[in-house]
Amino acid sequence: MINKKKLDDLSPYKTETTKCKVRLSSNELPFEFPTEIIYEALRQVDETKIRLYPDPEAKRLKEAIADFIGVPEENILLGNGSDELIYYISLVIGEKGVFIPVPTFPMYLISTKVAGRKPFEVYLDPHFDIDVERTKSVLGEVDLAFFSYPNNPTGNLFSKEKINFIREKGIFIAVDEAYYNYAGDTFINEALKREDTVVLRTLSKIGMSGLRVGVLIGVKEIIREIEKIRLPFNISAVSQVIATYLLCRAKDYIKCMVDKVIEERERLEKEMSRIKGVEVFKSKANFILFRTPFPADVVHKELIKEDVLVRDVSYMPLLERCLRVSVGKPEDNDFFLEKLRIVLERL
Ligand SMILES: *Cc1c(COP(=O)(O)O)cnc(C)c1O
C-alpha cells in the first residue's frame, strides 16, 4: 500500500515552464558555450559507448571537478544534481529534526519529509539573516541544518558567525553553495577539516543545468558513509563526458561569463531601484529578489503577457509581493527592465 501518511504532505515539484521570449526564472547561466566547444563536446559523446554502463565512480569527471574547485578528489562525492545530494544528506546525517531557515530553497523541506524527519522551519529576520532568538528555541530538537549560501531566493549570504553558532550547538551543517561563483564566500576549508560540515556545489548555475551534476565536499569519513547509499550509476555517461570536457576546455570561458553576469547583476540592481515603487534586495547570486506595490501574481501574469518570465516567490513566508528575476544577457535584462516599467505603469 502507498504510504499515505508520508505522501499526503508532499506534492510534485513545480517549476516554471511557461513559454516566453525572455526567460529569467531558473537562474541558469544566460550564455551558451561557443559552438565549436559544444560540437567537440558532442563529438566526444559519440565515442562513449552508450551500450555500456557509465563509470560508476565517474573518475575522470571527479578529477576535473576536483581541479576546478581546488579540492582533493577523495573529498568529493558526485550526485545527479545537488538535489540528489540533499536527499542523501537528509537520509544519513543525524536522525532528529532538521533546521531550515525560511524562505529558502524548497528541496530541503521536501527531502526532510521524504526522510521521515521533522522540519523546523525558522523565519529569517527582517534582513533575511538567521534569527538567533527564534533559532535558540528549536536547537534541542534538531541535529542537521541546511543553509543556502547565498540564500535562494533572497540572494544574501547569512552571517557566518550565526551559522557557526548553530554548529557549535552540536548541529551538523550542510552549506549549499550553488551560487558560490557569484558570491565568492565559502565553507570549503571547514568542510575539508570538520566532521560536522559539508559543502554542496553544482554545475547547474555555471552553464550546465542540463547535465545534472552536483558535488558534495566533505572529510573522507563522511564521503565514505554517504557512498554506501549513493545510487551506483547516478551520473550518466553523457553527462560525465560532456562535463569533463567543458570543465577542462572552457574553464576560462565559464569564469568570464560568470564575471559578466556579476557585472549585469550590479547594473540590473541599480536600474531596478530607479523604478518607482520597486524595492530591490541586494544579491550575491545570479538572481535578484524584488518587491512591487502590487500582488506578485498579477505582476507575474502581466510580465508574461509582455513575453518575460520571472519567478513569483510571494507564496513563501516574508516574501509578500515579491518576485525573483534571474540575471540574463544584457539585451534580455534591458527587455525585462523596459517591460517591468511598462507593467508597473499600467497597474
Ligand atoms: C539551483 C539550486 C540548486 C541546484 O540544484 P541542482 O540539482 O544541482 O540543479 C541547489 N541549491 C540551491 C539553493 C539552488 O538554488
CSV table of C-alpha atoms and ligand atoms in Angstrom, one decimal:
chain,number,residue,atom,x,y,z
A,1,MET,CA,0.0,0.0,0.0
A,2,ILE,CA,1.1,3.5,-0.7
A,3,ASN,CA,2.3,5.3,2.4
A,4,LYS,CA,-0.4,7.9,2.5
A,5,LYS,CA,0.8,9.4,5.7
A,6,LYS,CA,4.1,10.4,4.2
A,7,LEU,CA,2.8,11.4,0.8
A,8,ASP,CA,-0.2,13.5,1.7
A,9,ASP,CA,2.2,16.1,3.0
A,10,LEU,CA,4.0,16.3,-0.3
A,11,SER,CA,3.2,17.4,-3.9
A,12,PRO,CA,5.1,17.1,-7.2
A,13,TYR,CA,7.9,19.7,-7.6
A,14,LYS,CA,6.7,22.5,-9.8
A,15,THR,CA,8.9,24.7,-12.0
A,16,GLU,CA,8.1,27.5,-14.3
A,17,THR,CA,7.5,26.1,-17.8
A,18,THR,CA,5.5,28.9,-19.4
A,19,LYS,CA,6.9,29.8,-22.9
A,20,CYS,CA,8.3,33.3,-23.1
A,21,LYS,CA,10.8,35.1,-25.3
A,22,VAL,CA,12.8,36.2,-22.3
A,23,ARG,CA,13.1,33.6,-19.6
A,24,LEU,CA,14.6,34.8,-16.4
A,25,SER,CA,13.1,32.3,-14.0
A,26,SER,CA,15.6,29.4,-13.3
A,27,ASN,CA,18.9,31.0,-12.5
A,28,GLU,CA,20.7,29.3,-15.4
A,29,LEU,CA,23.8,30.8,-17.0
A,30,PRO,CA,22.4,33.0,-19.8
A,31,PHE,CA,25.3,32.5,-22.2
A,32,GLU,CA,25.8,29.5,-24.4
A,33,PHE,CA,29.2,27.9,-24.8
A,34,PRO,CA,30.9,28.7,-28.1
A,35,THR,CA,29.6,26.4,-30.9
A,36,GLU,CA,33.0,24.8,-31.6
A,37,ILE,CA,33.3,23.8,-28.0
A,38,ILE,CA,29.8,22.4,-27.9
A,39,TYR,CA,30.5,20.4,-31.1
A,40,GLU,CA,33.6,19.0,-29.8
A,41,ALA,CA,31.9,18.0,-26.5
A,42,LEU,CA,29.2,16.3,-28.5
A,43,ARG,CA,31.7,14.5,-30.7
A,44,GLN,CA,33.2,13.1,-27.6
A,45,VAL,CA,29.8,11.7,-26.6
A,46,ASP,CA,29.8,9.9,-30.0
A,47,GLU,CA,32.8,8.0,-28.8
A,48,THR,CA,31.5,6.9,-25.5
A,49,LYS,CA,29.9,3.5,-25.5
A,50,ILE,CA,26.2,4.2,-24.8
A,51,ARG,CA,25.6,0.4,-24.7
A,52,LEU,CA,27.7,0.2,-21.6
A,53,TYR,CA,27.1,1.4,-18.1
A,54,PRO,CA,28.9,4.6,-17.2
A,55,ASP,CA,31.9,4.6,-14.9
A,56,PRO,CA,30.3,4.1,-11.5
A,57,GLU,CA,33.0,6.3,-9.9
A,58,ALA,CA,32.9,9.0,-12.6
A,59,LYS,CA,36.7,9.0,-12.2
A,60,ARG,CA,37.6,11.5,-14.9
A,61,LEU,CA,34.8,13.9,-14.1
A,62,LYS,CA,35.7,13.8,-10.4
A,63,GLU,CA,39.3,14.7,-11.4
A,64,ALA,CA,38.1,17.6,-13.5
A,65,ILE,CA,35.8,18.9,-10.7
A,66,ALA,CA,38.5,18.5,-8.0
A,67,ASP,CA,40.8,20.5,-10.2
A,68,PHE,CA,38.1,23.1,-11.0
A,69,ILE,CA,37.1,23.6,-7.4
A,70,GLY,CA,40.6,23.1,-5.9
A,71,VAL,CA,40.0,20.2,-3.5
A,72,PRO,CA,41.4,16.7,-3.4
A,73,GLU,CA,39.3,14.0,-5.2
A,74,GLU,CA,39.0,11.9,-2.1
A,75,ASN,CA,36.9,14.7,-0.5
A,76,ILE,CA,34.3,14.7,-3.3
A,77,LEU,CA,31.1,12.8,-3.9
A,78,LEU,CA,29.0,13.4,-7.0
A,79,GLY,CA,25.3,13.5,-7.3
A,80,ASN,CA,22.7,13.8,-10.1
A,81,GLY,CA,22.4,17.4,-9.4
A,82,SER,CA,22.8,18.7,-5.8
A,83,ASP,CA,19.2,17.8,-5.3
A,84,GLU,CA,20.2,14.2,-5.1
A,85,LEU,CA,22.9,15.0,-2.6
A,86,ILE,CA,20.4,16.9,-0.4
A,87,TYR,CA,18.3,13.7,-0.3
A,88,TYR,CA,21.4,11.7,0.7
A,89,ILE,CA,22.2,14.2,3.5
A,90,SER,CA,18.7,14.1,4.9
A,91,LEU,CA,18.8,10.3,4.8
A,92,VAL,CA,22.1,9.7,6.6
A,93,ILE,CA,23.2,12.7,8.6
A,94,GLY,CA,21.6,12.8,12.0
A,95,GLU,CA,18.2,11.4,13.0
A,96,LYS,CA,16.5,14.2,14.9
A,97,GLY,CA,14.7,17.2,13.4
A,98,VAL,CA,16.1,19.3,10.6
A,99,PHE,CA,16.7,23.1,10.9
A,100,ILE,CA,15.6,25.0,7.8
A,101,PRO,CA,15.7,28.8,7.7
A,102,VAL,CA,12.8,30.1,5.6
A,103,PRO,CA,12.2,31.4,3.0
A,104,THR,CA,14.7,29.2,1.2
A,105,PHE,CA,15.2,26.6,-1.5
A,106,PRO,CA,12.3,24.1,-1.3
A,107,MET,CA,14.3,20.9,-1.6
A,108,TYR,CA,15.5,21.0,2.0
A,109,LEU,CA,11.9,20.7,3.2
A,110,ILE,CA,10.9,18.1,0.7
A,111,SER,CA,14.0,15.9,1.4
A,112,THR,CA,13.4,16.3,5.2
A,113,LYS,CA,9.9,15.0,4.8
A,114,VAL,CA,10.9,12.2,2.5
A,115,ALA,CA,13.4,11.1,5.0
A,116,GLY,CA,10.7,10.9,7.6
A,117,ARG,CA,12.2,13.7,9.7
A,118,LYS,CA,10.6,16.6,11.3
A,119,PRO,CA,11.3,20.0,9.7
A,120,PHE,CA,11.9,23.0,12.0
A,121,GLU,CA,11.3,26.0,9.7
A,122,VAL,CA,12.6,29.1,11.3
A,123,TYR,CA,11.8,32.5,9.8
A,124,LEU,CA,14.7,34.7,8.9
A,125,ASP,CA,15.0,38.2,10.4
A,126,PRO,CA,13.9,41.4,8.5
A,127,HIS,CA,17.3,41.5,6.8
A,128,PHE,CA,16.8,37.9,5.7
A,129,ASP,CA,19.6,36.8,8.1
A,130,ILE,CA,19.3,33.9,10.6
A,131,ASP,CA,17.2,35.0,13.5
A,132,VAL,CA,19.2,33.8,16.5
A,133,GLU,CA,16.4,34.3,19.1
A,134,ARG,CA,13.9,32.2,17.1
A,135,THR,CA,16.7,29.7,16.4
A,136,LYS,CA,17.5,29.1,20.0
A,137,SER,CA,14.1,27.7,20.8
A,138,VAL,CA,14.5,24.8,18.3
A,139,LEU,CA,18.2,23.9,18.7
A,140,GLY,CA,17.5,21.0,21.1
A,141,GLU,CA,15.2,19.4,18.6
A,142,VAL,CA,17.5,19.2,15.6
A,143,ASP,CA,20.8,17.7,14.6
A,144,LEU,CA,21.1,18.8,10.9
A,145,ALA,CA,20.7,22.2,9.4
A,146,PHE,CA,20.6,23.3,5.7
A,147,PHE,CA,21.9,26.7,4.6
A,148,SER,CA,21.6,28.0,1.1
A,149,TYR,CA,24.7,30.3,0.9
A,150,PRO,CA,23.9,32.7,-0.7
A,151,ASN,CA,20.2,32.1,0.0
A,152,ASN,CA,17.8,31.3,-2.8
A,153,PRO,CA,15.5,33.3,-3.3
A,154,THR,CA,16.6,36.2,-1.1
A,155,GLY,CA,20.1,36.4,-2.6
A,156,ASN,CA,22.1,37.3,0.6
A,157,LEU,CA,24.8,35.5,2.5
A,158,PHE,CA,23.8,34.6,6.0
A,159,SER,CA,26.2,35.8,8.7
A,160,LYS,CA,29.0,33.2,9.1
A,161,GLU,CA,29.0,33.8,12.9
A,162,LYS,CA,25.4,32.8,13.1
A,163,ILE,CA,25.9,29.6,11.2
A,164,ASN,CA,28.9,28.8,13.4
A,165,PHE,CA,26.8,29.5,16.5
A,166,ILE,CA,24.3,26.8,15.3
A,167,ARG,CA,27.1,24.4,14.6
A,168,GLU,CA,28.7,25.0,18.0
A,169,LYS,CA,25.5,23.6,19.5
A,170,GLY,CA,26.4,20.2,18.0
A,171,ILE,CA,24.3,20.5,14.8
A,172,PHE,CA,25.7,19.2,11.5
A,173,ILE,CA,25.6,21.9,8.9
A,174,ALA,CA,25.1,21.4,5.1
A,175,VAL,CA,26.1,24.5,3.3
A,176,ASP,CA,24.7,24.7,-0.1
A,177,GLU,CA,26.9,26.9,-2.2
A,178,ALA,CA,25.0,26.6,-5.5
A,179,TYR,CA,25.8,30.3,-6.2
A,180,TYR,CA,29.3,30.2,-4.9
A,181,ASN,CA,30.8,31.5,-8.2
A,182,TYR,CA,28.7,34.7,-7.9
A,183,ALA,CA,29.4,35.3,-4.2
A,184,GLY,CA,33.0,34.1,-3.6
A,185,ASP,CA,32.4,33.2,0.0
A,186,THR,CA,32.8,29.6,1.1
A,187,PHE,CA,32.8,27.0,3.9
A,188,ILE,CA,35.1,24.6,2.0
A,189,ASN,CA,38.0,25.0,4.3
A,190,GLU,CA,35.9,23.8,7.2
A,191,ALA,CA,34.2,21.0,5.1
A,192,LEU,CA,37.7,19.6,4.4
A,193,LYS,CA,38.6,19.5,8.1
A,194,ARG,CA,35.5,19.0,10.2
A,195,GLU,CA,33.2,16.1,10.6
A,196,ASP,CA,30.2,18.3,11.2
A,197,THR,CA,30.3,20.3,7.9
A,198,VAL,CA,29.7,19.6,4.3
A,199,VAL,CA,29.5,21.9,1.3
A,200,LEU,CA,27.4,21.4,-1.8
A,201,ARG,CA,28.3,22.8,-5.2
A,202,THR,CA,26.7,22.3,-8.6
A,203,LEU,CA,27.4,22.8,-12.3
A,204,SER,CA,23.8,23.9,-12.8
A,205,LYS,CA,24.4,27.7,-12.2
A,206,ILE,CA,27.5,27.9,-14.3
A,207,GLY,CA,26.2,26.7,-17.7
A,208,MET,CA,25.5,23.0,-17.3
A,209,SER,CA,22.0,22.7,-15.7
A,210,GLY,CA,21.1,20.1,-18.3
A,211,LEU,CA,23.8,17.7,-17.3
A,212,ARG,CA,22.6,17.3,-13.7
A,213,VAL,CA,25.9,17.3,-11.8
A,214,GLY,CA,26.1,18.2,-8.1
A,215,VAL,CA,29.1,18.0,-5.8
A,216,LEU,CA,29.4,17.2,-2.1
A,217,ILE,CA,32.6,18.2,-0.4
A,218,GLY,CA,33.5,16.7,3.0
A,219,VAL,CA,36.0,14.8,5.0
A,220,LYS,CA,36.9,11.3,3.8
A,221,GLU,CA,34.9,9.7,6.7
A,222,ILE,CA,31.7,11.3,5.6
A,223,ILE,CA,32.2,10.7,1.9
A,224,ARG,CA,32.8,7.0,2.7
A,225,GLU,CA,29.5,6.8,4.6
A,226,ILE,CA,27.4,8.6,2.0
A,227,GLU,CA,28.9,6.4,-0.7
A,228,LYS,CA,27.0,3.5,0.9
A,229,ILE,CA,23.7,4.9,-0.2
A,230,ARG,CA,24.7,6.5,-3.4
A,231,LEU,CA,22.9,5.0,-6.4
A,232,PRO,CA,25.5,3.1,-8.4
A,233,PHE,CA,25.4,4.9,-11.8
A,234,ASN,CA,24.0,8.2,-10.7
A,235,ILE,CA,25.9,10.3,-13.3
A,236,SER,CA,25.1,9.3,-16.9
A,237,ALA,CA,27.9,8.5,-19.4
A,238,VAL,CA,26.8,11.5,-21.5
A,239,SER,CA,27.0,13.9,-18.5
A,240,GLN,CA,30.4,12.5,-17.4
A,241,VAL,CA,31.9,13.1,-20.8
A,242,ILE,CA,30.5,16.5,-21.6
A,243,ALA,CA,31.0,18.0,-18.1
A,244,THR,CA,34.6,16.7,-18.0
A,245,TYR,CA,35.3,18.2,-21.4
A,246,LEU,CA,33.7,21.6,-20.6
A,247,LEU,CA,35.4,22.0,-17.2
A,248,CYS,CA,38.8,21.4,-18.8
A,249,ARG,CA,38.3,23.1,-22.1
A,250,ALA,CA,36.0,26.0,-21.1
A,251,LYS,CA,37.2,26.9,-17.7
A,252,ASP,CA,38.3,30.4,-18.6
A,253,TYR,CA,35.1,30.9,-20.6
A,254,ILE,CA,33.0,30.0,-17.6
A,255,LYS,CA,34.9,32.4,-15.4
A,256,CYS,CA,34.5,35.2,-17.9
A,257,MET,CA,30.7,34.6,-18.3
A,258,VAL,CA,30.3,34.5,-14.5
A,259,ASP,CA,32.0,37.9,-14.3
A,260,LYS,CA,29.8,39.2,-17.0
A,261,VAL,CA,26.7,38.1,-15.0
A,262,ILE,CA,28.0,39.7,-11.9
A,263,GLU,CA,28.5,42.9,-13.8
A,264,GLU,CA,25.0,42.7,-15.2
A,265,ARG,CA,23.6,42.0,-11.7
A,266,GLU,CA,25.1,45.3,-10.4
A,267,ARG,CA,23.6,47.1,-13.4
A,268,LEU,CA,20.2,45.5,-13.1
A,269,GLU,CA,20.1,46.2,-9.3
A,270,LYS,CA,20.8,49.9,-10.0
A,271,GLU,CA,18.3,50.2,-12.8
A,272,MET,CA,15.6,48.4,-11.0
A,273,SER,CA,15.9,50.6,-7.9
A,274,ARG,CA,15.3,53.6,-10.1
A,275,ILE,CA,11.8,52.3,-11.0
A,276,LYS,CA,9.1,53.9,-8.8
A,277,GLY,CA,7.7,51.6,-6.2
A,278,VAL,CA,10.3,48.8,-6.7
A,279,GLU,CA,12.2,47.6,-3.7
A,280,VAL,CA,15.4,45.7,-4.6
A,281,PHE,CA,17.2,43.3,-2.3
A,282,LYS,CA,21.0,43.3,-2.7
A,283,SER,CA,22.1,40.0,-4.2
A,284,LYS,CA,25.3,37.9,-4.1
A,285,ALA,CA,23.9,35.4,-6.5
A,286,ASN,CA,22.8,35.4,-10.2
A,287,PHE,CA,19.3,36.5,-9.5
A,288,ILE,CA,17.6,39.4,-7.8
A,289,LEU,CA,14.7,39.5,-5.4
A,290,PHE,CA,12.4,42.5,-5.6
A,291,ARG,CA,9.1,43.7,-4.3
A,292,THR,CA,6.5,45.9,-6.0
A,293,PRO,CA,3.4,47.6,-4.7
A,294,PHE,CA,1.1,45.1,-6.5
A,295,PRO,CA,0.2,41.5,-5.9
A,296,ALA,CA,3.0,39.4,-7.3
A,297,ASP,CA,0.8,37.0,-9.2
A,298,VAL,CA,-0.6,40.0,-11.1
A,299,VAL,CA,2.8,41.4,-12.0
A,300,HIS,CA,3.9,37.9,-12.9
A,301,LYS,CA,1.0,37.5,-15.3
A,302,GLU,CA,1.4,40.9,-16.8
A,303,LEU,CA,5.1,40.3,-17.5
A,304,ILE,CA,4.2,37.0,-19.2
A,305,LYS,CA,1.8,39.0,-21.5
A,306,GLU,CA,4.9,41.1,-22.3
A,307,ASP,CA,6.9,37.9,-23.1
A,308,VAL,CA,9.0,38.0,-19.9
A,309,LEU,CA,9.1,35.1,-17.5
A,310,VAL,CA,10.3,35.6,-13.9
A,311,ARG,CA,9.5,33.6,-10.7
A,312,ASP,CA,6.7,34.5,-8.4
A,313,VAL,CA,8.1,33.7,-4.9
A,314,SER,CA,5.3,35.5,-3.0
A,315,TYR,CA,3.9,32.2,-1.7
A,316,MET,CA,6.9,32.0,0.6
A,317,PRO,CA,6.9,33.4,4.1
A,318,LEU,CA,8.1,37.0,4.4
A,319,LEU,CA,8.0,37.5,0.7
A,320,GLU,CA,4.7,39.2,0.2
A,321,ARG,CA,4.5,40.9,-3.3
A,322,CYS,CA,8.0,39.6,-4.1
A,323,LEU,CA,9.3,38.2,-7.4
A,324,ARG,CA,12.7,36.8,-8.4
A,325,VAL,CA,14.4,37.6,-11.6
A,326,SER,CA,17.5,35.8,-12.9
A,327,VAL,CA,20.3,37.9,-14.3
A,328,GLY,CA,20.3,37.4,-18.1
A,329,LYS,CA,22.2,38.6,-21.1
A,330,PRO,CA,22.5,42.4,-21.3
A,331,GLU,CA,19.8,42.6,-24.0
A,332,ASP,CA,17.4,40.4,-22.1
A,333,ASN,CA,17.9,42.4,-18.9
A,334,ASP,CA,17.1,45.6,-20.9
A,335,PHE,CA,14.0,43.9,-22.3
A,336,PHE,CA,13.0,42.9,-18.8
A,337,LEU,CA,13.6,46.4,-17.4
A,338,GLU,CA,11.5,48.0,-20.1
A,339,LYS,CA,8.6,45.6,-19.6
A,340,LEU,CA,8.7,45.9,-15.9
A,341,ARG,CA,8.4,49.7,-16.2
A,342,ILE,CA,5.5,49.3,-18.6
A,343,VAL,CA,3.7,46.8,-16.4
A,344,LEU,CA,4.0,48.8,-13.2
A,345,GLU,CA,3.0,51.9,-15.0
A,346,ARG,CA,-0.2,50.2,-16.2
A,347,LEU,CA,-1.2,48.7,-12.9
B,1,LIG,C1,19.6,25.8,-8.2
B,1,LIG,C2,19.9,25.3,-6.8
B,1,LIG,C3,20.5,24.1,-6.6
B,1,LIG,C4,20.8,23.3,-7.8
B,1,LIG,O1,20.4,22.0,-7.8
B,1,LIG,P1,20.9,21.0,-8.9
B,1,LIG,O2,20.1,19.8,-8.5
B,1,LIG,O3,22.3,20.9,-8.7
B,1,LIG,O4,20.5,21.6,-10.2
B,1,LIG,C5,20.8,23.7,-5.4
B,1,LIG,N1,20.6,24.5,-4.3
B,1,LIG,C6,20.1,25.7,-4.5
B,1,LIG,C7,19.9,26.6,-3.3
B,1,LIG,C8,19.7,26.2,-5.7
B,1,LIG,O5,19.1,27.4,-5.9
